[in-house]
Amino acid sequence: LEHPGLDKAAGEEFLREAFQVLLDEAVRKGTDVTEKVCDWKEPRELQELLDLELRSGGEPPERLLERCRDVIRYSVKTCHPRFCNQLFSGLDHHALAGRLITEALNTSQYTYEIAPVFVLMEEVVLAKLRELVGWSSGDGIFSPGGSISNMYAMNVARFHRFPESRPKGSWALPRLALFASRESHYSIQKGAAFLGIGTDNVHLVSTDERGKMIPEELEKEIQRAKAEGAEPFFVCATCGTTVLGAFDPLGSIADICQRHGLWFHVDAAWGGSALLSGKHRHLLAGIERRVTLPGSELPTKQAQSSPADSVAWNPHKMLTVGLQCSAFLLRDTSGLLQRCHGTGATYLFQPDKFYDITYDTGDKTPQCGRRVDCLKLWLLWKAAGTEGLARRVERAFAFTWYLAEEVKRRDGFQLVLEPEFINLCFWFVPPSLRGREGSPDYWLRLGKVAPAIKERMMRKGSMMVGYQPHGTKVNFFRQIVTNPAVTKDDLDFFLDEIERLGWDL
């Protein structure tokens, strides 16, 4: 006990060498277009290569560094210019520096005493995001992803409508009903199950041919829920649906929420970053709307007069901030988050601290330990400025339009629909199927093309792109360009490679 339990000098030397491995293998090679996106191995083969077993004895630094290299080598390089499999991709070096600092400082963002810099920083970043939404005041918190942000919205909306549900639970509630489009994120269903609302009480509203919620159908669903004896309380509009990239008509939906006194939540996890661009923020027109809800159930006059709507926004997607960075934004200024989630644990949120305890923000969430998610976005924003982030968004749109025109120009490629956002959905029709559109098995055979091409590209390691069916439409590719390192050459390669891999199918 008289000596440290760690060898600091040896540890720092290992860190220096590990950081070099990180720089060489993950950053340089991981973003090098001449390298593979992935080195595909089957699960059993990969288990043997990695030697994942944990043993009683430790290993020397040289072996550990090799293990670090192996981990990077066999992981998917999501920073690669030809990775477009998810709604996030790319690497921003400033944001990465923020992530490294966060990990090194290893603090939890729940009180000012343990995270003074980050408590202040989070408030500044959240205020800037609210300003872009169009709100001059409000509240918010960073959460562990867009799904959790949507769940926070449901929970806060339920508490706002039925504050007695907090002490009494579901016994104090009628049968609740919430509404989202058929194209909404699956977290709405998960949230309803998790919060005890029930997936049967999620009313999925019909959408038009572009995947946008139809306001008239929302009105019908609300009336149907009331006729069935349910209590409508929450509407989720989506800005940037996962597959088609659709934006629901926010103004019309807000009007309906106002008329029925329903909580108006906007899931802009994917599409929110379009707010940074003067050219494209019109896609979210109406997001700034205030829906004045009935406040008679609330305990104070301040709460009764407060606005009540919310937004989920994931900067870790289009802005290349790095996982995870999800903001839950609230118009309310009455402390609704604190009242909904807070318990005032006296060992953490002591009321007699020597500083202003309003800076102890951790009780606003159901979490206790909470990662610092604001630093990487703050550092990136400081480096690029709002104008630089806007250019990043506009570049993604420009590349999508370029790719769409190339798809229309090339034989064998067919758009599923004209893109409104940066989701580009298309089929590749191999020569064996061209001219056979009227045959009975055409769509069945076309639906097998995308999975076959995906398998070939994964085994080759040349690139990664997602595919899926949608309604009556068979499997098609969904290409997403968010990586600022992407060039036209990468997009041309992408289409060429699809053609090469699928030519003989």
Coordinates of C-alpha atoms in Angstrom, one line a residue:
L1 CA 0.0 0.0 0.0
E2 CA 3.0 2.3 0.2
H3 CA 3.5 2.4 -3.6
P4 CA 1.1 3.2 -6.5
G5 CA -0.7 0.3 -8.0
L6 CA 0.1 1.4 -11.6
D7 CA 3.4 2.0 -13.3
K8 CA 2.8 5.5 -14.6
A9 CA 5.9 5.7 -16.8
A10 CA 5.2 2.4 -18.5
G11 CA 1.5 3.4 -18.9
E12 CA 2.4 6.7 -20.6
E13 CA 4.8 4.9 -22.9
F14 CA 2.1 2.5 -23.8
L15 CA -0.3 5.4 -24.5
R16 CA 2.2 7.0 -26.8
E17 CA 2.6 3.9 -28.8
A18 CA -1.2 3.2 -28.8
F19 CA -1.9 6.7 -30.0
Q20 CA 0.5 6.1 -32.9
V21 CA -1.3 2.9 -33.7
L22 CA -4.6 4.9 -33.6
L23 CA -3.2 7.6 -35.9
D24 CA -1.7 5.2 -38.4
E25 CA -4.3 2.5 -38.5
A26 CA -7.6 4.1 -37.6
V27 CA -7.2 7.7 -38.8
R28 CA -4.8 7.5 -41.8
K29 CA -5.6 4.1 -43.2
G30 CA -9.2 4.3 -42.0
T31 CA -9.7 7.4 -44.3
D32 CA -7.5 6.2 -47.1
V33 CA -9.6 5.5 -50.2
T34 CA -7.0 2.9 -51.4
E35 CA -7.6 0.8 -48.2
K36 CA -10.5 -1.6 -47.6
V37 CA -13.7 -0.4 -45.9
C38 CA -13.7 -3.8 -44.1
D39 CA -11.7 -6.9 -43.9
W40 CA -14.6 -9.4 -43.8
K41 CA -14.3 -12.5 -41.7
E42 CA -17.0 -15.0 -40.7
P43 CA -17.7 -14.9 -36.9
R44 CA -15.9 -18.2 -36.0
E45 CA -12.9 -17.2 -38.1
L46 CA -12.8 -13.7 -36.5
Q47 CA -13.0 -15.2 -33.0
E48 CA -10.0 -17.3 -33.6
L49 CA -8.0 -14.4 -35.1
L50 CA -8.7 -12.1 -32.2
D51 CA -8.2 -14.6 -29.4
L52 CA -10.9 -12.9 -27.3
E53 CA -10.6 -15.2 -24.3
L54 CA -9.7 -13.5 -21.0
R55 CA -7.0 -15.3 -18.9
S56 CA -5.7 -15.1 -15.4
G57 CA -2.3 -13.6 -16.5
G58 CA -1.6 -10.3 -18.3
E59 CA 0.2 -9.8 -21.6
P60 CA 3.2 -7.6 -22.4
P61 CA 2.8 -4.2 -24.1
E62 CA 4.0 -5.5 -27.5
R63 CA 1.3 -8.1 -27.6
L64 CA -1.3 -5.6 -26.5
L65 CA -0.3 -3.2 -29.3
E66 CA -0.7 -6.0 -31.8
R67 CA -4.2 -6.6 -30.3
C68 CA -5.0 -2.9 -30.8
R69 CA -3.9 -3.2 -34.5
D70 CA -6.1 -6.3 -34.9
V71 CA -9.1 -4.6 -33.4
I72 CA -8.8 -1.7 -35.9
R73 CA -7.9 -4.0 -38.8
Y74 CA -11.0 -6.1 -38.5
S75 CA -13.4 -3.3 -37.6
V76 CA -15.5 -1.5 -40.3
K77 CA -13.9 1.8 -41.2
T78 CA -16.9 4.1 -40.9
C79 CA -14.6 7.1 -41.7
H80 CA -13.7 5.7 -45.1
P81 CA -15.0 7.8 -48.1
R82 CA -16.7 4.7 -49.5
F83 CA -18.6 3.8 -46.3
C84 CA -22.2 5.0 -46.7
N85 CA -24.0 2.2 -44.9
Q86 CA -25.5 4.3 -42.0
L87 CA -26.7 7.8 -41.4
F88 CA -23.4 8.6 -39.9
S89 CA -19.9 8.4 -41.5
G90 CA -16.7 10.3 -41.9
L91 CA -14.1 11.7 -39.5
D92 CA -13.7 15.3 -38.3
H93 CA -10.3 15.6 -36.6
H94 CA -11.4 18.4 -34.3
A95 CA -14.4 16.4 -33.1
L96 CA -12.1 13.4 -32.6
A97 CA -9.8 15.5 -30.4
G98 CA -12.8 16.4 -28.3
R99 CA -13.8 12.8 -27.9
L100 CA -10.2 11.9 -26.8
I101 CA -10.2 14.7 -24.3
T102 CA -13.5 13.5 -23.0
E103 CA -12.3 10.0 -22.5
A104 CA -9.1 11.1 -20.9
L105 CA -10.8 13.4 -18.4
N106 CA -13.4 10.6 -17.6
T107 CA -15.9 12.8 -15.8
S108 CA -19.7 12.5 -15.5
Q109 CA -21.8 15.5 -16.5
Y110 CA -24.2 15.7 -13.6
T111 CA -22.9 18.4 -11.3
Y112 CA -20.9 21.6 -11.6
E113 CA -18.5 20.5 -9.0
I114 CA -17.2 17.5 -11.0
A115 CA -17.7 18.9 -14.6
P116 CA -17.7 22.7 -14.4
V117 CA -16.4 23.4 -17.9
F118 CA -18.8 20.9 -19.5
V119 CA -21.9 22.1 -17.6
L120 CA -21.3 25.6 -18.9
M121 CA -20.4 24.3 -22.4
E122 CA -23.5 22.1 -22.7
E123 CA -25.8 25.1 -21.9
V124 CA -24.1 27.2 -24.6
V125 CA -24.3 24.4 -27.2
L126 CA -27.9 23.6 -26.4
A127 CA -28.9 27.3 -26.6
K128 CA -27.3 27.6 -30.0
L129 CA -29.2 24.5 -31.2
R130 CA -32.4 26.0 -29.9
E131 CA -31.6 29.3 -31.6
L132 CA -31.3 27.4 -34.9
V133 CA -34.7 25.8 -34.3
G134 CA -36.1 29.3 -33.8
W135 CA -36.5 29.4 -30.0
S136 CA -35.1 32.3 -28.0
S137 CA -35.3 30.4 -24.7
G138 CA -35.9 26.9 -23.4
D139 CA -34.3 23.9 -21.9
G140 CA -32.7 20.6 -23.0
I141 CA -30.1 17.9 -22.3
F142 CA -27.8 15.7 -24.3
S143 CA -29.0 12.1 -24.3
P144 CA -27.6 8.7 -25.3
G145 CA -28.9 8.8 -28.9
G146 CA -32.0 9.9 -30.8
S147 CA -34.1 7.0 -29.6
I148 CA -33.6 8.1 -26.0
S149 CA -34.4 11.7 -27.0
N150 CA -37.7 10.6 -28.4
M151 CA -38.4 8.6 -25.3
Y152 CA -37.6 11.6 -23.1
A153 CA -40.2 13.6 -25.2
M154 CA -42.9 11.0 -24.6
N155 CA -42.1 10.8 -20.9
V156 CA -42.1 14.6 -20.4
A157 CA -45.3 15.0 -22.5
R158 CA -47.0 12.4 -20.4
F159 CA -45.9 14.1 -17.2
H160 CA -47.0 17.5 -18.5
R161 CA -50.5 16.2 -19.2
F162 CA -50.7 13.9 -16.1
P163 CA -48.3 15.0 -13.4
E164 CA -49.9 12.6 -11.0
S165 CA -48.5 9.7 -13.1
R166 CA -45.1 10.3 -11.5
P167 CA -46.1 9.4 -7.9
K168 CA -49.0 7.0 -8.8
G169 CA -47.8 5.4 -12.0
S170 CA -50.1 4.0 -14.6
W171 CA -52.9 3.6 -12.0
A172 CA -53.4 7.4 -12.4
L173 CA -53.7 7.3 -16.2
P174 CA -56.4 6.7 -18.7
R175 CA -55.6 4.7 -21.8
L176 CA -53.2 6.9 -23.6
A177 CA -52.8 7.3 -27.4
L178 CA -49.9 8.8 -29.3
F179 CA -49.4 9.4 -33.0
A180 CA -46.6 9.2 -35.5
S181 CA -46.3 8.5 -39.2
R182 CA -45.9 5.0 -40.7
E183 CA -42.4 6.1 -41.7
S184 CA -41.4 7.2 -38.2
H185 CA -38.4 5.8 -36.4
Y186 CA -38.9 2.5 -34.6
S187 CA -37.9 4.2 -31.3
I188 CA -41.5 5.5 -31.1
Q189 CA -42.7 1.9 -30.8
K190 CA -39.9 1.0 -28.4
G191 CA -40.5 4.1 -26.3
A192 CA -44.2 3.2 -26.0
A193 CA -43.3 -0.3 -24.8
F194 CA -40.6 0.9 -22.5
L195 CA -42.7 3.6 -20.8
G196 CA -45.7 1.3 -20.3
I197 CA -47.9 3.1 -22.9
G198 CA -48.1 0.0 -25.1
T199 CA -47.4 -0.4 -28.7
D200 CA -51.1 -1.0 -29.4
N201 CA -51.6 2.6 -28.4
V202 CA -49.2 3.9 -31.0
H203 CA -51.3 5.1 -34.0
L204 CA -49.3 5.0 -37.2
V205 CA -50.7 7.6 -39.5
S206 CA -50.7 7.0 -43.3
T207 CA -48.2 8.8 -45.5
D208 CA -48.2 10.0 -49.1
E209 CA -46.1 8.6 -51.9
R210 CA -43.0 10.4 -50.6
G211 CA -43.4 9.1 -47.1
K212 CA -44.8 12.3 -45.5
M213 CA -47.5 12.2 -42.9
I214 CA -50.9 13.1 -44.3
P215 CA -52.4 15.7 -41.9
E216 CA -56.0 14.7 -42.7
E217 CA -55.2 11.2 -41.7
L218 CA -53.7 12.4 -38.4
E219 CA -57.0 14.1 -37.7
K220 CA -58.9 10.9 -38.4
E221 CA -56.6 8.8 -36.2
I222 CA -57.1 11.3 -33.3
Q223 CA -60.8 11.2 -33.7
R224 CA -60.8 7.4 -33.9
A225 CA -58.7 7.1 -30.7
K226 CA -61.1 9.4 -28.9
A227 CA -64.1 7.4 -30.1
E228 CA -62.4 4.3 -28.7
G229 CA -62.1 5.9 -25.3
A230 CA -58.4 6.6 -25.4
E231 CA -56.8 9.9 -24.4
P232 CA -54.6 11.4 -27.1
F233 CA -51.6 13.3 -25.7
F234 CA -48.6 13.2 -28.1
V235 CA -47.8 13.6 -31.8
C236 CA -44.4 12.9 -33.3
A237 CA -43.6 14.5 -36.6
T238 CA -40.5 13.3 -38.4
C239 CA -38.0 15.5 -40.2
G240 CA -35.8 13.1 -42.3
T241 CA -37.3 9.6 -42.2
T242 CA -34.7 6.8 -42.1
V243 CA -35.4 5.3 -45.5
L244 CA -36.8 7.9 -47.8
G245 CA -35.6 11.0 -46.0
A246 CA -39.2 12.5 -45.9
F247 CA -40.1 15.6 -43.9
D248 CA -43.6 15.7 -42.4
P249 CA -45.6 19.0 -43.0
L250 CA -44.9 20.6 -39.6
G251 CA -47.2 23.6 -39.9
S252 CA -50.3 21.5 -40.6
I253 CA -49.4 19.0 -37.9
A254 CA -48.9 21.8 -35.4
D255 CA -52.3 23.2 -36.2
I256 CA -53.9 19.9 -35.4
C257 CA -51.9 19.6 -32.1
Q258 CA -53.0 23.1 -31.2
R259 CA -56.7 22.3 -31.9
H260 CA -56.6 19.1 -29.8
G261 CA -54.2 20.3 -27.1
L262 CA -51.5 17.7 -27.9
W263 CA -47.8 17.7 -27.3
F264 CA -46.0 18.5 -30.6
H265 CA -42.6 16.7 -30.8
V266 CA -40.4 16.8 -33.9
D267 CA -38.0 13.9 -34.4
A268 CA -35.3 15.8 -36.4
A269 CA -32.6 13.3 -35.4
W270 CA -31.6 12.9 -39.0
G271 CA -32.8 16.0 -40.7
G272 CA -32.2 18.6 -38.0
S273 CA -28.8 19.7 -39.4
A274 CA -30.5 21.1 -42.5
L275 CA -31.4 24.0 -40.1
L276 CA -27.8 25.2 -40.5
S277 CA -28.3 25.9 -44.2
G278 CA -30.2 28.9 -45.4
K279 CA -30.8 27.0 -48.7
H280 CA -32.4 24.0 -47.1
R281 CA -33.9 24.9 -43.7
H282 CA -37.2 25.4 -45.4
L283 CA -37.6 21.6 -45.2
L284 CA -38.3 22.1 -41.5
A285 CA -40.6 25.1 -41.8
G286 CA -42.9 25.1 -38.8
I287 CA -40.4 23.5 -36.4
E288 CA -40.4 26.8 -34.4
R289 CA -44.1 26.6 -33.8
R290 CA -45.4 27.0 -30.3
V291 CA -48.2 24.8 -29.3
T292 CA -50.0 26.1 -26.2
L293 CA -51.2 23.2 -24.2
P294 CA -53.8 23.1 -21.5
G295 CA -52.1 23.7 -18.1
S296 CA -54.8 23.2 -15.6
E297 CA -53.2 19.9 -14.4
L298 CA -49.9 21.6 -13.6
P299 CA -49.0 22.7 -10.1
T300 CA -47.9 26.3 -10.7
K301 CA -49.0 29.3 -12.8
Q302 CA -45.5 29.4 -14.3
A303 CA -46.0 25.9 -15.6
Q304 CA -49.5 26.7 -16.9
S305 CA -48.2 29.5 -19.1
S306 CA -45.1 27.7 -20.4
P307 CA -44.8 26.5 -24.0
A308 CA -44.5 22.8 -24.5
D309 CA -43.0 21.2 -27.5
S310 CA -39.7 19.4 -28.2
V311 CA -37.2 18.4 -30.8
A312 CA -34.7 15.6 -31.1
W313 CA -31.6 16.4 -33.1
N314 CA -28.5 14.2 -33.7
P315 CA -25.4 16.2 -34.7
H316 CA -23.5 12.9 -34.8
K317 CA -25.2 12.2 -38.1
M318 CA -24.8 14.8 -40.8
L319 CA -22.2 17.0 -39.1
T320 CA -19.7 14.2 -38.5
V321 CA -19.4 14.9 -34.8
G322 CA -18.9 11.3 -33.9
L323 CA -21.0 8.9 -31.8
Q324 CA -22.8 9.8 -29.8
C325 CA -24.2 13.3 -29.8
S326 CA -28.0 13.7 -29.5
A327 CA -29.7 16.7 -28.2
F328 CA -33.2 16.7 -26.7
L329 CA -34.5 20.3 -26.9
L330 CA -37.4 21.7 -25.0
R331 CA -39.3 25.0 -25.4
D332 CA -40.3 24.9 -21.8
T333 CA -38.6 27.3 -19.3
S334 CA -40.5 26.2 -16.2
G335 CA -38.2 23.3 -15.2
L336 CA -40.3 20.6 -16.7
L337 CA -37.4 18.3 -17.2
Q338 CA -36.3 18.6 -13.6
R339 CA -39.8 18.1 -12.3
C340 CA -40.4 15.1 -14.5
H341 CA -37.1 13.2 -13.8
G342 CA -35.5 14.7 -10.7
T343 CA -35.3 13.0 -7.3
G344 CA -32.7 15.2 -5.6
A345 CA -30.4 12.5 -4.3
T346 CA -28.7 14.2 -1.2
Y347 CA -25.4 12.6 -1.8
L348 CA -25.1 14.2 -5.2
F349 CA -27.4 17.2 -5.5
Q350 CA -26.9 18.6 -2.0
P351 CA -29.1 21.8 -1.6
D352 CA -26.5 23.5 0.7
K353 CA -23.5 23.6 -1.7
F354 CA -21.4 26.7 -1.7
Y355 CA -22.1 27.5 -5.3
D356 CA -25.3 28.1 -7.4
I357 CA -26.9 24.6 -7.5
T358 CA -28.9 25.5 -10.6
Y359 CA -25.8 24.5 -12.5
D360 CA -26.2 20.9 -11.2
T361 CA -28.2 19.7 -14.3
G362 CA -27.8 16.0 -14.0
D363 CA -31.2 15.5 -12.2
K364 CA -33.0 16.5 -15.4
T365 CA -32.5 13.0 -16.9
P366 CA -33.3 9.4 -15.7
Q367 CA -29.5 8.8 -16.0
C368 CA -27.0 9.2 -13.2
G369 CA -23.6 8.8 -14.8
R370 CA -23.7 10.8 -18.1
R371 CA -21.1 11.1 -20.8
V372 CA -19.8 14.5 -21.9
D373 CA -21.2 14.7 -25.4
C374 CA -21.0 18.5 -25.9
L375 CA -17.2 18.9 -26.2
K376 CA -16.7 17.3 -29.6
L377 CA -19.5 19.3 -31.1
W378 CA -18.3 22.5 -29.4
L379 CA -14.7 22.0 -30.6
L380 CA -15.9 21.2 -34.2
W381 CA -18.1 24.3 -34.1
K382 CA -15.3 26.5 -32.9
A383 CA -13.1 25.2 -35.7
A384 CA -15.6 25.4 -38.6
G385 CA -18.0 28.1 -37.4
T386 CA -21.6 28.1 -38.3
E387 CA -20.8 28.9 -41.9
G388 CA -18.5 26.0 -42.1
L389 CA -21.1 23.6 -40.8
A390 CA -23.6 25.0 -43.2
R391 CA -21.2 24.3 -46.1
R392 CA -20.8 20.8 -44.9
V393 CA -24.6 20.3 -45.1
E394 CA -24.9 22.0 -48.5
R395 CA -22.0 19.8 -49.8
A396 CA -24.0 16.7 -48.8
F397 CA -27.0 18.0 -50.7
A398 CA -24.9 18.8 -53.8
F399 CA -23.4 15.4 -53.9
T400 CA -26.8 13.8 -53.6
W401 CA -28.1 15.8 -56.6
Y402 CA -25.0 14.8 -58.5
L403 CA -25.5 11.2 -57.8
A404 CA -29.2 11.3 -58.6
E405 CA -28.4 12.7 -62.1
E406 CA -25.8 10.0 -62.6
V407 CA -28.3 7.3 -61.7
K408 CA -30.8 8.7 -64.2
R409 CA -28.1 8.9 -66.9
R410 CA -26.7 5.4 -66.5
D411 CA -28.3 2.3 -68.1
G412 CA -29.6 -0.2 -65.5
F413 CA -30.0 2.3 -62.7
Q414 CA -33.4 3.5 -61.6
L415 CA -34.4 5.9 -58.9
V416 CA -37.1 4.8 -56.4
L417 CA -38.1 8.5 -56.2
E418 CA -36.5 11.9 -56.7
P419 CA -34.6 12.8 -53.5
E420 CA -35.8 15.7 -51.4
F421 CA -33.1 15.2 -48.8
I422 CA -29.8 13.3 -48.9
N423 CA -31.3 9.8 -48.9
L424 CA -30.8 8.5 -52.5
C425 CA -32.8 5.4 -53.1
F426 CA -32.3 3.4 -56.3
W427 CA -32.4 0.0 -57.9
F428 CA -29.7 -1.6 -60.1
V429 CA -31.2 -3.8 -62.8
P430 CA -28.6 -6.3 -64.2
P431 CA -28.6 -7.0 -67.9
S432 CA -30.4 -10.3 -67.4
L433 CA -33.5 -8.5 -66.1
R434 CA -33.6 -5.5 -68.5
G435 CA -36.6 -5.4 -70.8
R436 CA -38.4 -8.0 -68.7
E437 CA -40.4 -5.6 -66.4
G438 CA -43.6 -7.3 -67.4
S439 CA -42.6 -10.9 -66.6
P440 CA -44.3 -12.5 -63.5
D441 CA -41.0 -13.0 -61.6
Y442 CA -39.4 -9.7 -62.4
W443 CA -39.8 -8.0 -59.0
L444 CA -39.0 -11.2 -57.2
R445 CA -35.7 -11.5 -59.0
L446 CA -34.9 -7.8 -58.7
G447 CA -35.4 -8.0 -55.0
K448 CA -32.5 -10.4 -54.7
V449 CA -30.1 -8.2 -56.6
A450 CA -29.2 -5.7 -53.8
P451 CA -28.5 -8.4 -51.2
A452 CA -26.3 -10.3 -53.6
I453 CA -24.3 -7.1 -54.5
K454 CA -24.0 -6.2 -50.8
E455 CA -22.5 -9.6 -50.0
R456 CA -20.0 -9.2 -52.8
M457 CA -18.9 -5.7 -51.8
M458 CA -18.6 -6.8 -48.1
R459 CA -16.4 -9.8 -49.0
K460 CA -14.3 -7.7 -51.3
G461 CA -14.1 -4.8 -48.8
S462 CA -14.5 -2.2 -51.6
M463 CA -17.4 -0.2 -50.0
M464 CA -20.5 -0.5 -47.9
V465 CA -24.0 0.7 -48.6
G466 CA -27.4 -0.2 -47.1
Y467 CA -30.4 -1.7 -48.8
Q468 CA -34.0 -2.5 -47.7
P469 CA -37.5 -3.2 -49.0
H470 CA -40.1 -0.5 -48.5
G471 CA -43.8 -1.3 -48.6
T472 CA -44.5 -2.9 -51.9
K473 CA -41.1 -1.9 -53.3
V474 CA -38.5 -4.7 -53.3
N475 CA -35.0 -4.3 -52.0
F476 CA -33.2 -1.2 -53.2
F477 CA -30.0 0.6 -52.2
R478 CA -30.1 3.7 -49.9
Q479 CA -27.0 5.8 -50.5
I480 CA -26.1 8.5 -47.9
V481 CA -23.4 11.1 -48.3
T482 CA -22.4 12.8 -45.1
N483 CA -18.6 12.3 -45.1
P484 CA -16.9 15.6 -46.0
A485 CA -14.0 13.7 -47.4
V486 CA -16.1 12.2 -50.3
T487 CA -15.3 13.4 -53.8
K488 CA -17.0 13.0 -57.1
D489 CA -14.5 10.2 -57.9
D490 CA -15.8 8.3 -54.9
L491 CA -19.4 8.6 -56.1
D492 CA -18.4 7.6 -59.7
F493 CA -16.6 4.6 -58.2
F494 CA -19.6 3.8 -56.2
L495 CA -21.9 3.5 -59.2
D496 CA -19.2 1.7 -61.2
E497 CA -18.7 -0.8 -58.5
I498 CA -22.4 -1.5 -58.2
E499 CA -22.4 -2.2 -61.9
R500 CA -19.3 -4.4 -61.7
L501 CA -20.6 -6.4 -58.8
G502 CA -24.1 -6.9 -60.2
W503 CA -23.4 -7.3 -63.9
D504 CA -23.7 -11.1 -64.0
L505 CA -26.6 -11.5 -61.7

